[in-house]
Amino acid sequence: MKVLGVDPGTAATGYGVVEAVGPGVYRLVECGVIRPERGATLPRRLHQIHEQLTGLVARHRPDVLAVEEAFHARNARTTLVLGHARGVILLAGAAADLAIAEYSPAEIKKTVTGRGQALKPQVGFMVAQLLRLKAVPRPADAADGCAVALTHLLGSRRRVRR
C-alpha cells in the first residue's frame, strides 16, 4: 500500500509518500514541501497547492490520501485559511478517486511517537526511525507529511472515506 500523507498549510504544505513493503517495513518514496509563491493572493496560493498536489498524485499513484485535520488556532482567520488549504487538498484526492483518511494532530503524534503531545523534533526523530533513514527528513513540514502517511500505515485507519 502506498500512502500520500499531507500536512496542510498555505505557506508550506508538507508531504510524504510512504509505501508498506512488508509487515512493519516502510519505505520513503518521496517527501518535500509545496511552497506557494510568497506574496501571492490566497486564491493563487491555493491553486498552486492544488496543482502541485495533483502532480504528486499523478506521479506516485497512491492508494490513500491521508491528511492532517485542522487544529483550532487561537486566531480564527488562521483556522479558516488552513481550512481552505485542506479543501483544495481534499479536492485533489477526490478528483483522483482516492480513499481519503483524516487524522488529528494529537492522533498523528501519538501513533508515531507514543505521545499525543510530542514536539516536532520527537516526531521527526521517530519518522526517521520508522523509515530507517540516516537523518530526519527536512524541513520539518516534510517530516510531518511522512508522519501523517505513517499514521495511516501503522493502523489508524478508522476514518477512510471515498
Tab-separated table of N, CA and C in Angstrom:
chain	number	residue	atom	x	y	z
A	1	MET	N	0.842	-1.171	0.000
A	1	MET	CA	0.000	0.000	0.000
A	1	MET	C	0.887	1.233	0.000
A	2	LYS	N	0.521	2.208	-0.804
A	2	LYS	CA	1.252	3.464	-0.888
A	2	LYS	C	0.338	4.588	-0.407
A	3	VAL	N	0.854	5.416	0.508
A	3	VAL	CA	0.066	6.486	1.099
A	3	VAL	C	0.758	7.826	0.870
A	4	LEU	N	-0.015	8.813	0.432
A	4	LEU	CA	0.453	10.190	0.348
A	4	LEU	C	-0.064	10.903	1.581
A	5	GLY	N	0.842	11.257	2.488
A	5	GLY	CA	0.475	11.979	3.699
A	5	GLY	C	0.703	13.460	3.501
A	6	VAL	N	-0.244	14.285	3.966
A	6	VAL	CA	-0.149	15.727	3.753
A	6	VAL	C	-0.411	16.478	5.048
A	7	ASP	N	0.491	17.419	5.330
A	7	ASP	CA	0.362	18.353	6.446
A	7	ASP	C	0.040	19.713	5.829
A	8	PRO	N	-1.246	20.117	5.841
A	8	PRO	CA	-1.664	21.311	5.109
A	8	PRO	C	-1.136	22.624	5.684
A	9	GLY	N	-0.980	23.579	4.787
A	9	GLY	CA	-0.622	24.937	5.141
A	9	GLY	C	-0.657	25.781	3.887
A	10	THR	N	-0.857	27.079	4.036
A	10	THR	CA	-0.881	27.926	2.842
A	10	THR	C	0.494	28.498	2.535
A	11	ALA	N	1.394	28.504	3.502
A	11	ALA	CA	2.763	28.946	3.250
A	11	ALA	C	3.655	27.745	2.943
A	12	ALA	N	3.395	26.634	3.622
A	12	ALA	CA	4.176	25.405	3.413
A	12	ALA	C	3.271	24.212	3.668
A	13	THR	N	3.108	23.385	2.658
A	13	THR	CA	2.339	22.149	2.774
A	13	THR	C	3.323	20.989	2.681
A	14	GLY	N	3.509	20.289	3.794
A	14	GLY	CA	4.435	19.171	3.812
A	14	GLY	C	3.771	17.913	3.289
A	15	TYR	N	4.551	17.096	2.606
A	15	TYR	CA	4.012	15.841	2.102
A	15	TYR	C	5.057	14.737	2.210
A	16	GLY	N	4.554	13.519	2.282
A	16	GLY	CA	5.414	12.351	2.290
A	16	GLY	C	4.700	11.201	1.618
A	17	VAL	N	5.374	10.549	0.688
A	17	VAL	CA	4.836	9.360	0.040
A	17	VAL	C	5.572	8.184	0.656
A	18	VAL	N	4.815	7.335	1.356
A	18	VAL	CA	5.396	6.208	2.074
A	18	VAL	C	4.694	4.931	1.619
A	19	GLU	N	5.479	3.889	1.435
A	19	GLU	CA	4.945	2.629	0.946
A	19	GLU	C	5.242	1.513	1.944
A	20	ALA	N	4.240	0.680	2.203
A	20	ALA	CA	4.444	-0.519	3.019
A	20	ALA	C	5.023	-1.579	2.100
A	21	VAL	N	6.222	-2.072	2.430
A	21	VAL	CA	6.878	-3.069	1.577
A	21	VAL	C	6.903	-4.455	2.211
A	22	GLY	N	6.428	-4.541	3.420
A	22	GLY	CA	6.361	-5.816	4.131
A	22	GLY	C	5.750	-5.559	5.491
A	23	PRO	N	5.505	-6.604	6.264
A	23	PRO	CA	4.941	-6.406	7.600
A	23	PRO	C	5.864	-5.551	8.470
A	24	GLY	N	5.390	-4.383	8.836
A	24	GLY	CA	6.175	-3.483	9.687
A	24	GLY	C	7.364	-2.838	9.001
A	25	VAL	N	7.445	-2.930	7.680
A	25	VAL	CA	8.560	-2.335	6.940
A	25	VAL	C	8.001	-1.280	5.986
A	26	TYR	N	8.497	-0.064	6.134
A	26	TYR	CA	8.005	1.057	5.345
A	26	TYR	C	9.159	1.723	4.620
A	27	ARG	N	8.860	2.203	3.398
A	27	ARG	CA	9.881	2.833	2.563
A	27	ARG	C	9.426	4.223	2.174
A	28	LEU	N	10.331	5.183	2.358
A	28	LEU	CA	10.062	6.543	1.917
A	28	LEU	C	10.285	6.609	0.418
A	29	VAL	N	9.250	7.006	-0.310
A	29	VAL	CA	9.349	7.152	-1.759
A	29	VAL	C	9.795	8.568	-2.098
A	30	GLU	N	9.149	9.546	-1.486
A	30	GLU	CA	9.475	10.961	-1.708
A	30	GLU	C	8.858	11.784	-0.600
A	31	CYS	N	9.526	12.847	-0.238
A	31	CYS	CA	8.922	13.809	0.685
A	31	CYS	C	9.424	15.197	0.328
A	32	GLY	N	8.702	16.182	0.782
A	32	GLY	CA	9.093	17.549	0.488
A	32	GLY	C	8.048	18.527	0.964
A	33	VAL	N	8.143	19.727	0.446
A	33	VAL	CA	7.238	20.801	0.839
A	33	VAL	C	6.768	21.537	-0.405
A	34	ILE	N	5.482	21.771	-0.470
A	34	ILE	CA	4.911	22.628	-1.503
A	34	ILE	C	4.910	24.029	-0.931
A	35	ARG	N	5.629	24.938	-1.582
A	35	ARG	CA	5.708	26.332	-1.130
A	35	ARG	C	5.137	27.242	-2.208
A	36	PRO	N	3.893	27.668	-2.011
A	36	PRO	CA	3.309	28.593	-2.993
A	36	PRO	C	4.105	29.899	-3.042
A	37	GLU	N	3.925	30.588	-4.133
A	37	GLU	CA	4.613	31.856	-4.362
A	37	GLU	C	4.363	32.824	-3.203
A	38	ARG	N	5.450	33.290	-2.626
A	38	ARG	CA	5.357	34.220	-1.499
A	38	ARG	C	4.728	35.532	-1.955
A	39	GLY	N	3.788	36.020	-1.177
A	39	GLY	CA	3.127	37.287	-1.501
A	39	GLY	C	1.969	37.147	-2.471
A	40	ALA	N	1.734	35.932	-2.975
A	40	ALA	CA	0.607	35.715	-3.887
A	40	ALA	C	-0.697	35.799	-3.105
A	41	THR	N	-1.766	36.062	-3.804
A	41	THR	CA	-3.077	36.116	-3.164
A	41	THR	C	-3.446	34.715	-2.669
A	42	LEU	N	-4.367	34.653	-1.732
A	42	LEU	CA	-4.806	33.353	-1.218
A	42	LEU	C	-5.335	32.459	-2.336
A	43	PRO	N	-6.201	32.951	-3.236
A	43	PRO	CA	-6.665	32.068	-4.308
A	43	PRO	C	-5.515	31.525	-5.168
A	44	ARG	N	-4.527	32.334	-5.443
A	44	ARG	CA	-3.380	31.887	-6.250
A	44	ARG	C	-2.577	30.822	-5.503
A	45	ARG	N	-2.344	31.043	-4.189
A	45	ARG	CA	-1.607	30.051	-3.392
A	45	ARG	C	-2.364	28.728	-3.346
A	46	LEU	N	-3.676	28.792	-3.177
A	46	LEU	CA	-4.486	27.574	-3.142
A	46	LEU	C	-4.417	26.843	-4.486
A	47	HIS	N	-4.439	27.592	-5.558
A	47	HIS	CA	-4.330	26.991	-6.889
A	47	HIS	C	-2.987	26.287	-7.048
A	48	GLN	N	-1.925	26.906	-6.591
A	48	GLN	CA	-0.591	26.314	-6.689
A	48	GLN	C	-0.498	25.030	-5.853
A	49	ILE	N	-1.071	25.046	-4.658
A	49	ILE	CA	-1.083	23.842	-3.816
A	49	ILE	C	-1.828	22.723	-4.541
A	50	HIS	N	-2.986	23.046	-5.071
A	50	HIS	CA	-3.805	22.049	-5.762
A	50	HIS	C	-3.064	21.469	-6.966
A	51	GLU	N	-2.474	22.324	-7.781
A	51	GLU	CA	-1.747	21.858	-8.973
A	51	GLU	C	-0.591	20.932	-8.604
A	52	GLN	N	0.201	21.337	-7.614
A	52	GLN	CA	1.364	20.525	-7.250
A	52	GLN	C	0.947	19.202	-6.609
A	53	LEU	N	-0.111	19.244	-5.805
A	53	LEU	CA	-0.589	18.008	-5.193
A	53	LEU	C	-1.174	17.071	-6.251
A	54	THR	N	-1.879	17.619	-7.210
A	54	THR	CA	-2.409	16.819	-8.310
A	54	THR	C	-1.263	16.159	-9.070
A	55	GLY	N	-0.169	16.879	-9.253
A	55	GLY	CA	1.009	16.302	-9.906
A	55	GLY	C	1.613	15.165	-9.105
A	56	LEU	N	1.674	15.324	-7.784
A	56	LEU	CA	2.192	14.252	-6.928
A	56	LEU	C	1.319	13.002	-7.031
A	57	VAL	N	0.018	13.201	-7.022
A	57	VAL	CA	-0.912	12.070	-7.124
A	57	VAL	C	-0.728	11.361	-8.462
A	58	ALA	N	-0.611	12.126	-9.534
A	58	ALA	CA	-0.434	11.522	-10.858
A	58	ALA	C	0.894	10.771	-10.961
A	59	ARG	N	1.945	11.327	-10.371
A	59	ARG	CA	3.277	10.713	-10.462
A	59	ARG	C	3.394	9.444	-9.615
A	60	HIS	N	2.828	9.465	-8.397
A	60	HIS	CA	3.029	8.353	-7.461
A	60	HIS	C	1.860	7.370	-7.389
A	61	ARG	N	0.700	7.778	-7.830
A	61	ARG	CA	-0.494	6.924	-7.805
A	61	ARG	C	-0.692	6.234	-6.447
A	62	PRO	N	-0.859	7.028	-5.391
A	62	PRO	CA	-1.055	6.417	-4.073
A	62	PRO	C	-2.413	5.726	-3.978
A	63	ASP	N	-2.505	4.821	-3.018
A	63	ASP	CA	-3.773	4.143	-2.748
A	63	ASP	C	-4.660	4.990	-1.840
A	64	VAL	N	-4.012	5.785	-0.990
A	64	VAL	CA	-4.730	6.570	0.010
A	64	VAL	C	-4.097	7.957	0.124
A	65	LEU	N	-4.947	8.948	0.339
A	65	LEU	CA	-4.501	10.294	0.698
A	65	LEU	C	-4.830	10.468	2.175
A	66	ALA	N	-3.807	10.638	3.009
A	66	ALA	CA	-4.004	10.853	4.447
A	66	ALA	C	-3.689	12.320	4.731
A	67	VAL	N	-4.601	12.998	5.415
A	67	VAL	CA	-4.485	14.437	5.631
A	67	VAL	C	-4.648	14.767	7.112
A	68	GLU	N	-3.821	15.683	7.582
A	68	GLU	CA	-3.975	16.157	8.954
A	68	GLU	C	-5.199	17.055	9.036
A	69	GLU	N	-6.022	16.832	10.070
A	69	GLU	CA	-7.197	17.673	10.285
A	69	GLU	C	-6.774	19.060	10.740
A	70	ALA	N	-7.660	20.016	10.562
A	70	ALA	CA	-7.390	21.377	11.010
A	70	ALA	C	-7.440	21.426	12.531
A	71	PHE	N	-6.464	22.098	13.107
A	71	PHE	CA	-6.494	22.322	14.544
A	71	PHE	C	-7.195	23.650	14.772
A	72	HIS	N	-7.626	23.898	15.969
A	72	HIS	CA	-8.330	25.138	16.278
A	72	HIS	C	-7.324	26.141	16.823
A	73	ALA	N	-6.880	27.021	15.951
A	73	ALA	CA	-5.897	28.031	16.348
A	73	ALA	C	-6.580	29.121	17.161
A	74	ARG	N	-5.783	29.859	17.895
A	74	ARG	CA	-6.336	30.981	18.668
A	74	ARG	C	-6.903	32.037	17.747
A	75	ASN	N	-6.290	32.168	16.596
A	75	ASN	CA	-6.725	33.145	15.615
A	75	ASN	C	-7.699	32.464	14.653
A	76	ALA	N	-8.938	32.945	14.612
A	76	ALA	CA	-9.960	32.336	13.762
A	76	ALA	C	-9.568	32.422	12.291
A	77	ARG	N	-8.916	33.491	11.882
A	77	ARG	CA	-8.506	33.629	10.481
A	77	ARG	C	-7.501	32.530	10.099
A	78	THR	N	-6.571	32.216	10.985
A	78	THR	CA	-5.594	31.159	10.719
A	78	THR	C	-6.297	29.831	10.499
A	79	THR	N	-7.267	29.530	11.352
A	79	THR	CA	-8.023	28.284	11.218
A	79	THR	C	-8.784	28.255	9.901
A	80	LEU	N	-9.390	29.376	9.540
A	80	LEU	CA	-10.163	29.457	8.305
A	80	LEU	C	-9.272	29.268	7.078
A	81	VAL	N	-8.121	29.936	7.049
A	81	VAL	CA	-7.207	29.819	5.914
A	81	VAL	C	-6.670	28.388	5.804
A	82	LEU	N	-6.358	27.769	6.936
A	82	LEU	CA	-5.912	26.377	6.928
A	82	LEU	C	-7.011	25.477	6.364
A	83	GLY	N	-8.248	25.792	6.682
A	83	GLY	CA	-9.378	25.036	6.142
A	83	GLY	C	-9.460	25.138	4.625
A	84	HIS	N	-9.121	26.313	4.086
A	84	HIS	CA	-9.095	26.462	2.622
A	84	HIS	C	-8.039	25.546	2.006
A	85	ALA	N	-6.860	25.498	2.625
A	85	ALA	CA	-5.782	24.637	2.120
A	85	ALA	C	-6.227	23.175	2.169
A	86	ARG	N	-6.828	22.765	3.278
A	86	ARG	CA	-7.311	21.387	3.380
A	86	ARG	C	-8.345	21.103	2.291
A	87	GLY	N	-9.181	22.098	1.986
A	87	GLY	CA	-10.212	21.919	0.966
A	87	GLY	C	-9.628	21.593	-0.398
A	88	VAL	N	-8.605	22.316	-0.812
A	88	VAL	CA	-8.031	22.034	-2.138
A	88	VAL	C	-7.266	20.710	-2.132
A	89	ILE	N	-6.717	20.338	-0.984
A	89	ILE	CA	-6.034	19.046	-0.867
A	89	ILE	C	-7.049	17.913	-0.975
A	90	LEU	N	-8.159	18.035	-0.251
A	90	LEU	CA	-9.212	17.018	-0.321
A	90	LEU	C	-9.812	16.951	-1.722
A	91	LEU	N	-9.935	18.096	-2.386
A	91	LEU	CA	-10.444	18.134	-3.751
A	91	LEU	C	-9.525	17.353	-4.688
A	92	ALA	N	-8.221	17.531	-4.543
A	92	ALA	CA	-7.269	16.800	-5.388
A	92	ALA	C	-7.414	15.292	-5.175
A	93	GLY	N	-7.587	14.877	-3.937
A	93	GLY	CA	-7.765	13.454	-3.651
A	93	GLY	C	-9.066	12.920	-4.202
A	94	ALA	N	-10.141	13.680	-4.024
A	94	ALA	CA	-11.451	13.237	-4.514
A	94	ALA	C	-11.469	13.181	-6.036
A	95	ALA	N	-10.840	14.155	-6.694
A	95	ALA	CA	-10.801	14.178	-8.163
A	95	ALA	C	-10.047	12.965	-8.712
A	96	ALA	N	-9.076	12.458	-7.945
A	96	ALA	CA	-8.314	11.273	-8.357
A	96	ALA	C	-8.972	9.986	-7.866
A	97	ASP	N	-10.127	10.104	-7.234
A	97	ASP	CA	-10.878	8.961	-6.708
A	97	ASP	C	-10.066	8.154	-5.697
A	98	LEU	N	-9.308	8.869	-4.857
A	98	LEU	CA	-8.522	8.208	-3.812
A	98	LEU	C	-9.360	8.012	-2.561
A	99	ALA	N	-9.042	6.979	-1.814
A	99	ALA	CA	-9.583	6.855	-0.467
A	99	ALA	C	-8.909	7.964	0.341
A	100	ILE	N	-9.659	8.602	1.218
A	100	ILE	CA	-9.132	9.726	1.993
A	100	ILE	C	-9.305	9.434	3.475
A	101	ALA	N	-8.217	9.622	4.225
A	101	ALA	CA	-8.241	9.425	5.674
A	101	ALA	C	-7.790	10.723	6.326
A	102	GLU	N	-8.429	11.090	7.421
A	102	GLU	CA	-8.090	12.321	8.125
A	102	GLU	C	-7.749	11.993	9.574
A	103	TYR	N	-6.688	12.623	10.067
A	103	TYR	CA	-6.206	12.350	11.417
A	103	TYR	C	-5.914	13.661	12.145
A	104	SER	N	-6.231	13.685	13.422
A	104	SER	CA	-5.953	14.874	14.234
A	104	SER	C	-4.455	14.963	14.515
A	105	PRO	N	-3.971	16.172	14.787
A	105	PRO	CA	-2.548	16.317	15.127
A	105	PRO	C	-2.146	15.422	16.308
A	106	ALA	N	-2.992	15.344	17.339
A	106	ALA	CA	-2.665	14.526	18.509
A	106	ALA	C	-2.616	13.039	18.158
A	107	GLU	N	-3.523	12.592	17.285
A	107	GLU	CA	-3.535	11.191	16.878
A	107	GLU	C	-2.269	10.839	16.093
A	108	ILE	N	-1.828	11.749	15.243
A	108	ILE	CA	-0.602	11.532	14.464
A	108	ILE	C	0.592	11.422	15.405
A	109	LYS	N	0.710	12.367	16.329
A	109	LYS	CA	1.827	12.356	17.278
A	109	LYS	C	1.821	11.093	18.122
A	110	LYS	N	0.632	10.706	18.599
A	110	LYS	CA	0.533	9.517	19.453
A	110	LYS	C	0.884	8.249	18.678
A	111	THR	N	0.418	8.145	17.452
A	111	THR	CA	0.700	6.951	16.651
A	111	THR	C	2.189	6.831	16.345
A	112	VAL	N	2.812	7.934	15.997
A	112	VAL	CA	4.214	7.894	15.571
A	112	VAL	C	5.188	7.856	16.749
A	113	THR	N	4.860	8.585	17.828
A	113	THR	CA	5.809	8.680	18.955
A	113	THR	C	5.342	7.969	20.216
A	114	GLY	N	4.045	7.678	20.308
A	114	GLY	CA	3.512	7.091	21.531
A	114	GLY	C	2.997	8.144	22.495
A	115	ARG	N	3.116	9.411	22.112
A	115	ARG	CA	2.708	10.522	22.986
A	115	ARG	C	1.987	11.581	22.169
A	116	GLY	N	0.746	11.887	22.534
A	116	GLY	CA	-0.077	12.839	21.793
A	116	GLY	C	0.376	14.281	21.867
A	117	GLN	N	1.246	14.590	22.802
A	117	GLN	CA	1.744	15.967	22.946
A	117	GLN	C	3.212	16.080	22.530
A	118	ALA	N	3.681	15.161	21.716
A	118	ALA	CA	5.090	15.152	21.301
A	118	ALA	C	5.439	16.445	20.559
A	119	LEU	N	6.695	16.823	20.659
A	119	LEU	CA	7.198	18.006	19.973
A	119	LEU	C	7.674	17.634	18.569
A	120	LYS	N	7.785	18.641	17.705
A	120	LYS	CA	8.216	18.401	16.321
A	120	LYS	C	9.516	17.607	16.217
A	121	PRO	N	10.548	17.921	17.003
A	121	PRO	CA	11.786	17.136	16.890
A	121	PRO	C	11.582	15.655	17.230
A	122	GLN	N	10.687	15.368	18.182
A	122	GLN	CA	10.403	13.979	18.536
A	122	GLN	C	9.696	13.254	17.385
A	123	VAL	N	8.764	13.952	16.742
A	123	VAL	CA	8.056	13.370	15.599
A	123	VAL	C	9.059	13.085	14.482
A	124	GLY	N	9.900	14.058	14.175
A	124	GLY	CA	10.909	13.881	13.130
A	124	GLY	C	11.841	12.718	13.414
A	125	PHE	N	12.282	12.604	14.670
A	125	PHE	CA	13.174	11.513	15.055
A	125	PHE	C	12.510	10.161	14.822
A	126	MET	N	11.265	10.029	15.246
A	126	MET	CA	10.563	8.749	15.098
A	126	MET	C	10.247	8.436	13.634
A	127	VAL	N	9.968	9.463	12.833
A	127	VAL	CA	9.760	9.245	11.401
A	127	VAL	C	11.029	8.637	10.800
A	128	ALA	N	12.192	9.202	11.154
A	128	ALA	CA	13.467	8.677	10.652
A	128	ALA	C	13.681	7.234	11.110
A	129	GLN	N	13.328	6.932	12.351
A	129	GLN	CA	13.495	5.571	12.860
A	129	GLN	C	12.577	4.586	12.134
A	130	LEU	N	11.313	4.958	11.999
A	130	LEU	CA	10.336	4.067	11.372
A	130	LEU	C	10.640	3.819	9.894
A	131	LEU	N	11.221	4.814	9.244
A	131	LEU	CA	11.543	4.684	7.827
A	131	LEU	C	12.984	4.233	7.593
A	132	ARG	N	13.695	3.995	8.697
A	132	ARG	CA	15.105	3.556	8.639
A	132	ARG	C	15.961	4.512	7.823
A	133	LEU	N	15.797	5.806	8.131
A	133	LEU	CA	16.568	6.844	7.456
A	133	LEU	C	17.773	7.233	8.304
A	134	LYS	N	18.817	7.706	7.671
A	134	LYS	CA	20.011	8.142	8.398
A	134	LYS	C	19.806	9.502	9.044
A	135	ALA	N	18.887	10.298	8.490
A	135	ALA	CA	18.627	11.631	9.025
A	135	ALA	C	17.128	11.916	8.977
A	136	VAL	N	16.710	12.863	9.781
A	136	VAL	CA	15.312	13.299	9.815
A	136	VAL	C	15.009	14.034	8.507
A	137	PRO	N	13.871	13.730	7.875
A	137	PRO	CA	13.503	14.492	6.669
A	137	PRO	C	13.427	15.991	6.981
A	138	ARG	N	13.953	16.779	6.081
A	138	ARG	CA	13.952	18.232	6.231
A	138	ARG	C	13.239	18.860	5.058
A	139	PRO	N	12.569	19.982	5.274
A	139	PRO	CA	12.307	20.642	6.537
A	139	PRO	C	11.285	19.876	7.377
A	140	ALA	N	10.980	20.411	8.539
A	140	ALA	CA	10.080	19.737	9.483
A	140	ALA	C	8.706	19.455	8.868
A	141	ASP	N	8.242	20.316	7.966
A	141	ASP	CA	6.942	20.092	7.334
A	141	ASP	C	6.944	18.806	6.507
A	142	ALA	N	8.078	18.475	5.887
A	142	ALA	CA	8.187	17.225	5.124
A	142	ALA	C	8.108	16.030	6.066
A	143	ALA	N	8.784	16.117	7.204
A	143	ALA	CA	8.713	15.044	8.204
A	143	ALA	C	7.283	14.878	8.708
A	144	ASP	N	6.574	16.000	8.859
A	144	ASP	CA	5.181	15.933	9.305
A	144	ASP	C	4.300	15.234	8.268
A	145	GLY	N	4.542	15.488	6.983
A	145	GLY	CA	3.798	14.792	5.936
A	145	GLY	C	4.044	13.300	5.998
A	146	CYS	N	5.296	12.913	6.240
A	146	CYS	CA	5.631	11.488	6.395
A	146	CYS	C	4.924	10.899	7.611
A	147	ALA	N	4.847	11.672	8.688
A	147	ALA	CA	4.182	11.199	9.906
A	147	ALA	C	2.699	10.932	9.648
A	148	VAL	N	2.069	11.769	8.833
A	148	VAL	CA	0.655	11.556	8.500
A	148	VAL	C	0.502	10.240	7.730
A	149	ALA	N	1.377	10.016	6.750
A	149	ALA	CA	1.321	8.770	5.980
A	149	ALA	C	1.565	7.556	6.882
A	150	LEU	N	2.557	7.658	7.758
A	150	LEU	CA	2.854	6.555	8.675
A	150	LEU	C	1.693	6.273	9.620
A	151	THR	N	1.000	7.310	10.045
A	151	THR	CA	-0.155	7.120	10.927
A	151	THR	C	-1.164	6.198	10.257
A	152	HIS	N	-1.383	6.414	8.985
A	152	HIS	CA	-2.324	5.557	8.278
A	152	HIS	C	-1.786	4.129	8.166
A	153	LEU	N	-0.536	4.004	7.801
A	153	LEU	CA	0.046	2.671	7.612
A	153	LEU	C	0.195	1.889	8.914
A	154	LEU	N	0.353	2.595	10.020
A	154	LEU	CA	0.529	1.921	11.307
A	154	LEU	C	-0.789	1.482	11.933
A	155	GLY	N	-1.870	1.669	11.202
A	155	GLY	CA	-3.112	1.081	11.657
A	155	GLY	C	-4.210	2.006	12.099
A	156	SER	N	-4.019	3.304	12.030
A	156	SER	CA	-5.082	4.229	12.417
A	156	SER	C	-5.954	4.511	11.203
A	157	ARG	N	-6.722	3.512	10.788
A	157	ARG	CA	-7.465	3.608	9.530
A	157	ARG	C	-8.960	3.802	9.735
A	158	ARG	N	-9.362	4.333	10.821
A	158	ARG	CA	-10.794	4.374	11.104
A	158	ARG	C	-11.556	5.443	10.344
A	159	ARG	N	-10.875	6.368	9.710
A	159	ARG	CA	-11.590	7.449	9.043
A	159	ARG	C	-11.342	7.486	7.538
A	160	VAL	N	-11.353	6.354	6.911
A	160	VAL	CA	-11.132	6.312	5.463
A	160	VAL	C	-12.472	6.506	4.765
A	161	ARG	N	-12.475	7.410	3.803
A	161	ARG	CA	-13.696	7.700	3.017
A	161	ARG	C	-13.343	7.720	1.554
A	162	ARG	N	-14.332	7.548	0.740
A	162	ARG	CA	-14.168	7.700	-0.711
A	162	ARG	C	-14.950	8.889	-1.157
